[in-house]
């Protein structure tokens, strides 16, 4: 099987299969889930049975159904946050490197100030003030994570700007758009792809921890992080309830990284060399 | 043991993982006190053979056949531990780039003593004493304290000598020298060559000397092996190979060096139409003046060569004309009008008319754009060519620089160094410039490939009436293509005149030294040069 003209490795195929299954389960949730997202259908923390394949949660809702519905909210929030983080971080990082001088210093100083405060504390403050709606959640996490992406994008662009082919483009009189889109971006892709995989996982865990703290996706809607939070007490009773959403988080991050590893192995090869 | 030669390699075969034979059954013998020169262009397998003398191959390569006998013992039959006892102790290696071979975080003494101490040949104290002796023998400044310095605290030539001291630290029988002077200036190269030759004679070691420069090997080697594509082309005593080469390839190599000694074409000094005038140009990087008060002019169809040692400011001049750095004083006039100092202040047409070709074609081409895109972009950008018209013009330009039209589809990674440099030239020509600035365009290329590039540039000048500003440290190139020469030293202009005038000034202290330092294709040149130096 081929993708972008390169053969897929076995781990990449596994990653893609997992991700397709997870996204598919999320999309088809209303049809394949045995019960509704918020329906109280059984006892509290009922063990797995034929009626409830994964048992029930702390309020007696079906675990499998909630897990399926949670896929939608969790993935939407995480993917949108990652996109916001990359759009902002790469754009500002590249421009900062390209303009240089005082503006670069100012932007970098501002980013450092934001980074100096632990993200969780900033997020807690912002969400406490602005309320915990989904758009606010996405923007907050996107902006906070963009600071990390900015640092990488700026460093990569700084390394590329001094390359002679970029100087030649500048000497030709090319505008910044051409230089960013055609000269710098294609050569920055490997580093950015690697960062995307990492950042995706960090944001995933970030959403989970915010939900765990009660500031993420709000009840009664399901979210994997919040589900871990809601069901933690089951650990004391020997129940498996918090394990399922935690496993979902783990499997998704692993699947994404399997694909990213493959993308990297393709892009890290010197341009023009085929296997 | 006396019956065996010191090093006896027979039918050596080195294969890459991909299956290509890098070295194809090459045999060589080395006796005590003799120097064997390995000559060839890059990819000829000369470094691979040199490393194989240590029974070592680079990652991705394997020694798949032949014997490597050291005093009668076949290293290939020993296990890795036994081989390690030979490496460094009996056979030592000197790499091309000393700056990259030394660990920047340790003092020179630490690194030089590491070999003898780790091999258990000497105590640290004895090793240090021996190192100081070697520093003295290698004419290093303040030998007793030299070892306390870190690699970045000494000059390139000194570091290369320290590397020789490191190789000699275990008193090896065989030295493997892999292009030890290639990264050095002509004047520094002589110092290192003289010391190496003395050391080899005094210590009675045998040496393998790898280089692509015939004139250098002529000074130091007793015998020469010419290699190409991993095969032996010609072998013989140095004087025989240089004076009476028997194969076409060896003849071409010798002819290339001989051509460097004499002007290859008629240099006319007509100066019809001046395009570029520099008037007392100063350039500074911060408070430091890199170049001050440089004045010269360039006419259509003319080549002006700017020469000097590294650090003399010759590249800075090129960048200030291109607009990459802004001149801080003086004036640059282009085609009758003032040229704004920075490229951002210049209009598109001015930018189009001055094109720059860089030294290293590998980094001057965007690795993720096809050759067609690279050459086509200036066509779209300056002339608005698109689609069919653009591809047709790209094809014309590729043919003009002697590349097949199909290359438009390829990526830079699929081209050789010489082909990439041709693409860089085609990109510059796409802009239909008046002036082309060539910044050491041939110094990263093999001699025969460089020769082809020079011929190409010369042909293009005749066809298109281009004016070249040629930045170089290679005086052979200047003789062949320069109409006029500007000589720089420490950022100041030392001389300016026609090529013949400049090369006649052998009594000028700086120019004389530059000219005299270029090795000649003659086994006695180094001795004569030393005599002349002591006499004067």
mmCIF file of C-alpha atoms in Angstrom, chain A residues 44-249:
data_model
loop_
_atom_site.group_PDB
_atom_site.id
_atom_site.type_symbol
_atom_site.label_atom_id
_atom_site.label_comp_id
_atom_site.label_asym_id
_atom_site.label_seq_id
_atom_site.Cartn_x
_atom_site.Cartn_y
_atom_site.Cartn_z
ATOM 1 C CA UNK A 44 -23.435 2.219 39.662
ATOM 2 C CA UNK A 45 -20.211 0.522 38.459
ATOM 3 C CA UNK A 46 -21.941 -2.603 37.344
ATOM 4 C CA UNK A 47 -19.395 -5.211 36.158
ATOM 5 C CA UNK A 48 -19.220 -6.073 32.433
ATOM 6 C CA UNK A 49 -22.144 -8.198 31.295
ATOM 7 C CA UNK A 50 -23.969 -8.975 28.085
ATOM 8 C CA UNK A 51 -26.181 -5.937 28.539
ATOM 9 C CA UNK A 52 -23.242 -3.645 29.377
ATOM 10 C CA UNK A 53 -20.120 -4.977 27.610
ATOM 11 C CA UNK A 54 -17.817 -2.622 29.561
ATOM 12 C CA UNK A 55 -20.008 -2.246 32.634
ATOM 13 C CA UNK A 56 -21.506 1.036 33.830
ATOM 14 C CA UNK A 57 -20.008 4.245 35.235
ATOM 15 C CA UNK A 58 -20.312 6.181 38.510
ATOM 16 C CA UNK A 59 -23.908 7.209 37.743
ATOM 17 C CA UNK A 60 -25.038 3.963 36.147
ATOM 18 C CA UNK A 61 -24.573 5.047 32.498
ATOM 19 C CA UNK A 62 -23.361 2.505 29.913
ATOM 20 C CA UNK A 63 -19.525 2.757 29.694
ATOM 21 C CA UNK A 64 -19.262 1.609 26.057
ATOM 22 C CA UNK A 65 -21.843 4.129 24.838
ATOM 23 C CA UNK A 66 -20.199 6.997 26.697
ATOM 24 C CA UNK A 67 -16.761 5.941 25.410
ATOM 25 C CA UNK A 68 -18.059 6.062 21.818
ATOM 26 C CA UNK A 69 -19.717 9.463 22.223
ATOM 27 C CA UNK A 70 -16.674 10.833 24.047
ATOM 28 C CA UNK A 71 -14.537 10.050 20.982
ATOM 29 C CA UNK A 72 -16.350 12.814 19.088
ATOM 30 C CA UNK A 73 -15.865 15.589 21.647
ATOM 31 C CA UNK A 74 -12.343 14.614 22.616
ATOM 32 C CA UNK A 75 -10.980 14.253 19.062
ATOM 33 C CA UNK A 76 -12.687 17.460 17.874
ATOM 34 C CA UNK A 77 -11.259 19.485 20.728
ATOM 35 C CA UNK A 78 -7.772 17.982 20.387
ATOM 36 C CA UNK A 79 -7.516 18.244 16.590
ATOM 37 C CA UNK A 80 -8.813 21.817 16.504
ATOM 38 C CA UNK A 81 -6.468 22.850 19.331
ATOM 39 C CA UNK A 82 -3.478 21.309 17.562
ATOM 40 C CA UNK A 83 -4.384 23.076 14.330
ATOM 41 C CA UNK A 84 -4.729 26.413 16.146
ATOM 42 C CA UNK A 85 -1.378 25.821 17.880
ATOM 43 C CA UNK A 86 0.376 25.049 14.585
ATOM 44 C CA UNK A 87 -1.237 27.790 12.529
ATOM 45 C CA UNK A 88 -0.305 30.411 15.122
ATOM 46 C CA UNK A 89 3.066 29.000 16.137
ATOM 47 C CA UNK A 90 4.429 28.379 12.638
ATOM 48 C CA UNK A 91 3.128 31.646 11.168
ATOM 49 C CA UNK A 92 4.480 33.832 13.960
ATOM 50 C CA UNK A 93 7.679 31.785 14.299
ATOM 51 C CA UNK A 94 8.544 32.078 10.599
ATOM 52 C CA UNK A 95 7.697 35.774 10.418
ATOM 53 C CA UNK A 96 9.683 36.469 13.568
ATOM 54 C CA UNK A 97 12.729 34.726 12.088
ATOM 55 C CA UNK A 98 12.271 36.481 8.754
ATOM 56 C CA UNK A 99 11.834 40.001 10.137
ATOM 57 C CA UNK A 100 14.436 39.600 12.875
ATOM 58 C CA UNK A 101 15.734 42.513 14.910
ATOM 59 C CA UNK A 102 13.633 44.253 17.559
ATOM 60 C CA UNK A 103 10.285 42.734 16.528
ATOM 61 C CA UNK A 104 11.749 39.236 16.790
ATOM 62 C CA UNK A 105 13.143 40.092 20.238
ATOM 63 C CA UNK A 106 9.789 41.436 21.414
ATOM 64 C CA UNK A 107 7.765 38.463 20.205
ATOM 65 C CA UNK A 108 10.288 36.023 21.661
ATOM 66 C CA UNK A 109 10.243 37.848 25.007
ATOM 67 C CA UNK A 110 6.443 37.706 25.101
ATOM 68 C CA UNK A 111 6.477 33.995 24.295
ATOM 69 C CA UNK A 112 9.053 33.393 27.020
ATOM 70 C CA UNK A 113 6.858 35.200 29.550
ATOM 71 C CA UNK A 114 3.899 32.975 28.640
ATOM 72 C CA UNK A 115 6.092 29.883 28.799
ATOM 73 C CA UNK A 116 7.509 30.865 32.186
ATOM 74 C CA UNK A 117 4.125 30.209 33.839
ATOM 75 C CA UNK A 118 3.058 26.542 33.935
ATOM 76 C CA UNK A 119 0.426 26.007 31.222
ATOM 77 C CA UNK A 120 -1.994 24.328 33.558
ATOM 78 C CA UNK A 121 -2.098 27.379 35.848
ATOM 79 C CA UNK A 122 -2.619 29.798 32.931
ATOM 80 C CA UNK A 123 -5.328 27.542 31.532
ATOM 81 C CA UNK A 124 -7.016 27.292 34.933
ATOM 82 C CA UNK A 125 -7.051 31.097 35.270
ATOM 83 C CA UNK A 126 -8.303 31.743 31.730
ATOM 84 C CA UNK A 127 -11.015 29.088 31.934
ATOM 85 C CA UNK A 128 -12.086 30.299 35.374
ATOM 86 C CA UNK A 129 -12.493 33.853 34.062
ATOM 87 C CA UNK A 130 -13.950 33.154 30.597
ATOM 88 C CA UNK A 131 -15.987 30.095 31.477
ATOM 89 C CA UNK A 132 -15.531 26.599 30.117
ATOM 90 C CA UNK A 133 -17.222 26.581 26.711
ATOM 91 C CA UNK A 134 -15.658 24.387 24.018
ATOM 92 C CA UNK A 135 -14.451 27.302 21.777
ATOM 93 C CA UNK A 136 -12.726 28.952 24.758
ATOM 94 C CA UNK A 137 -11.124 25.611 25.618
ATOM 95 C CA UNK A 138 -9.818 25.135 22.076
ATOM 96 C CA UNK A 139 -8.439 28.665 21.785
ATOM 97 C CA UNK A 140 -6.821 28.601 25.237
ATOM 98 C CA UNK A 141 -5.013 25.355 24.590
ATOM 99 C CA UNK A 142 -4.172 26.341 21.016
ATOM 100 C CA UNK A 143 -2.581 29.613 22.102
ATOM 101 C CA UNK A 144 -0.695 28.088 25.029
ATOM 102 C CA UNK A 145 0.707 25.239 22.932
ATOM 103 C CA UNK A 146 1.493 27.658 20.082
ATOM 104 C CA UNK A 147 4.310 29.068 22.230
ATOM 105 C CA UNK A 148 6.128 25.711 22.003
ATOM 106 C CA UNK A 149 5.514 25.451 18.281
ATOM 107 C CA UNK A 150 6.733 29.033 17.859
ATOM 108 C CA UNK A 151 10.088 28.216 19.440
ATOM 109 C CA UNK A 152 10.653 25.281 17.131
ATOM 110 C CA UNK A 153 9.388 27.017 13.977
ATOM 111 C CA UNK A 154 11.582 30.063 14.653
ATOM 112 C CA UNK A 155 14.689 27.943 15.262
ATOM 113 C CA UNK A 156 14.112 25.877 12.119
ATOM 114 C CA UNK A 157 13.449 28.981 10.011
ATOM 115 C CA UNK A 158 16.553 30.700 11.390
ATOM 116 C CA UNK A 159 18.606 27.721 10.292
ATOM 117 C CA UNK A 160 17.092 27.782 6.800
ATOM 118 C CA UNK A 161 17.179 31.541 6.211
ATOM 119 C CA UNK A 162 20.976 31.576 6.210
ATOM 120 C CA UNK A 163 21.052 28.817 3.581
ATOM 121 C CA UNK A 164 22.338 30.040 0.273
ATOM 122 C CA UNK A 165 19.258 29.049 -1.731
ATOM 123 C CA UNK A 166 17.148 31.316 0.460
ATOM 124 C CA UNK A 167 19.661 34.147 0.001
ATOM 125 C CA UNK A 168 19.497 33.647 -3.730
ATOM 126 C CA UNK A 169 15.708 33.931 -3.630
ATOM 127 C CA UNK A 170 16.039 37.133 -1.587
ATOM 128 C CA UNK A 171 18.617 38.500 -4.037
ATOM 129 C CA UNK A 172 16.230 37.726 -6.891
ATOM 130 C CA UNK A 173 13.830 40.151 -5.213
ATOM 131 C CA UNK A 174 11.271 37.551 -4.087
ATOM 132 C CA UNK A 175 8.679 38.679 -1.561
ATOM 133 C CA UNK A 176 8.316 37.080 1.862
ATOM 134 C CA UNK A 177 5.384 34.942 0.732
ATOM 135 C CA UNK A 178 7.481 33.055 -1.823
ATOM 136 C CA UNK A 179 10.368 32.719 0.614
ATOM 137 C CA UNK A 180 8.141 31.329 3.379
ATOM 138 C CA UNK A 181 5.925 29.083 1.259
ATOM 139 C CA UNK A 182 8.344 27.812 -1.356
ATOM 140 C CA UNK A 183 11.819 27.989 0.125
ATOM 141 C CA UNK A 184 11.453 27.586 3.901
ATOM 142 C CA UNK A 185 8.262 25.594 4.544
ATOM 143 C CA UNK A 186 9.046 22.547 2.352
ATOM 144 C CA UNK A 187 12.400 22.155 4.096
ATOM 145 C CA UNK A 188 10.881 22.660 7.564
ATOM 146 C CA UNK A 189 8.265 19.943 7.058
ATOM 147 C CA UNK A 190 10.198 17.052 8.691
ATOM 148 C CA UNK A 191 10.786 18.960 11.928
ATOM 149 C CA UNK A 192 7.208 20.250 11.969
ATOM 150 C CA UNK A 193 5.726 16.798 11.342
ATOM 151 C CA UNK A 194 7.707 15.381 14.258
ATOM 152 C CA UNK A 195 6.519 18.223 16.436
ATOM 153 C CA UNK A 196 2.921 17.683 15.273
ATOM 154 C CA UNK A 197 2.924 14.123 16.556
ATOM 155 C CA UNK A 198 4.339 15.139 19.913
ATOM 156 C CA UNK A 199 2.154 18.216 20.268
ATOM 157 C CA UNK A 200 -0.985 16.226 19.399
ATOM 158 C CA UNK A 201 -0.268 13.871 22.281
ATOM 159 C CA UNK A 202 0.543 16.650 24.716
ATOM 160 C CA UNK A 203 -2.689 18.465 23.856
ATOM 161 C CA UNK A 204 -4.560 15.193 24.231
ATOM 162 C CA UNK A 205 -3.203 14.760 27.729
ATOM 163 C CA UNK A 206 -3.746 18.471 28.420
ATOM 164 C CA UNK A 207 -7.457 18.195 27.574
ATOM 165 C CA UNK A 208 -7.636 15.073 29.672
ATOM 166 C CA UNK A 209 -6.039 16.779 32.661
ATOM 167 C CA UNK A 210 -8.273 19.859 32.307
ATOM 168 C CA UNK A 211 -11.324 17.608 32.133
ATOM 169 C CA UNK A 212 -9.981 15.643 35.063
ATOM 170 C CA UNK A 213 -9.796 18.918 37.019
ATOM 171 C CA UNK A 214 -13.343 19.709 35.995
ATOM 172 C CA UNK A 215 -12.455 22.550 33.589
ATOM 173 C CA UNK A 216 -12.636 20.680 30.291
ATOM 174 C CA UNK A 217 -15.687 19.367 28.553
ATOM 175 C CA UNK A 218 -18.611 19.847 30.922
ATOM 176 C CA UNK A 219 -21.062 17.176 32.086
ATOM 177 C CA UNK A 220 -23.304 15.615 31.116
ATOM 178 C CA UNK A 221 -21.320 15.333 27.823
ATOM 179 C CA UNK A 222 -18.695 12.650 27.758
ATOM 180 C CA UNK A 223 -14.978 13.208 27.358
ATOM 181 C CA UNK A 224 -12.238 10.626 27.950
ATOM 182 C CA UNK A 225 -10.356 12.752 30.456
ATOM 183 C CA UNK A 226 -13.510 13.621 32.343
ATOM 184 C CA UNK A 227 -14.524 9.969 32.316
ATOM 185 C CA UNK A 228 -11.262 8.996 33.986
ATOM 186 C CA UNK A 229 -11.951 11.716 36.554
ATOM 187 C CA UNK A 230 -15.538 10.677 37.200
ATOM 188 C CA UNK A 231 -14.607 7.060 37.684
ATOM 189 C CA UNK A 232 -11.395 7.315 39.714
ATOM 190 C CA UNK A 233 -13.132 6.207 42.889
ATOM 191 C CA UNK A 234 -13.842 2.831 41.217
ATOM 192 C CA UNK A 235 -10.130 2.024 41.548
ATOM 193 C CA UNK A 236 -10.627 1.665 45.320
ATOM 194 C CA UNK A 237 -13.379 -0.846 44.699
ATOM 195 C CA UNK A 238 -11.271 -2.843 42.243
ATOM 196 C CA UNK A 239 -13.408 -1.756 39.251
ATOM 197 C CA UNK A 240 -12.093 -1.356 35.723
ATOM 198 C CA UNK A 241 -14.203 1.729 34.918
ATOM 199 C CA UNK A 242 -11.364 4.373 34.707
ATOM 200 C CA UNK A 243 -9.196 1.969 32.739
ATOM 201 C CA UNK A 244 -11.308 2.107 29.529
ATOM 202 C CA UNK A 245 -11.144 5.858 28.839
ATOM 203 C CA UNK A 246 -7.453 5.870 29.870
ATOM 204 C CA UNK A 247 -6.775 3.049 27.400
ATOM 205 C CA UNK A 248 -8.604 4.984 24.676
ATOM 206 C CA UNK A 249 -6.290 7.956 25.270
#
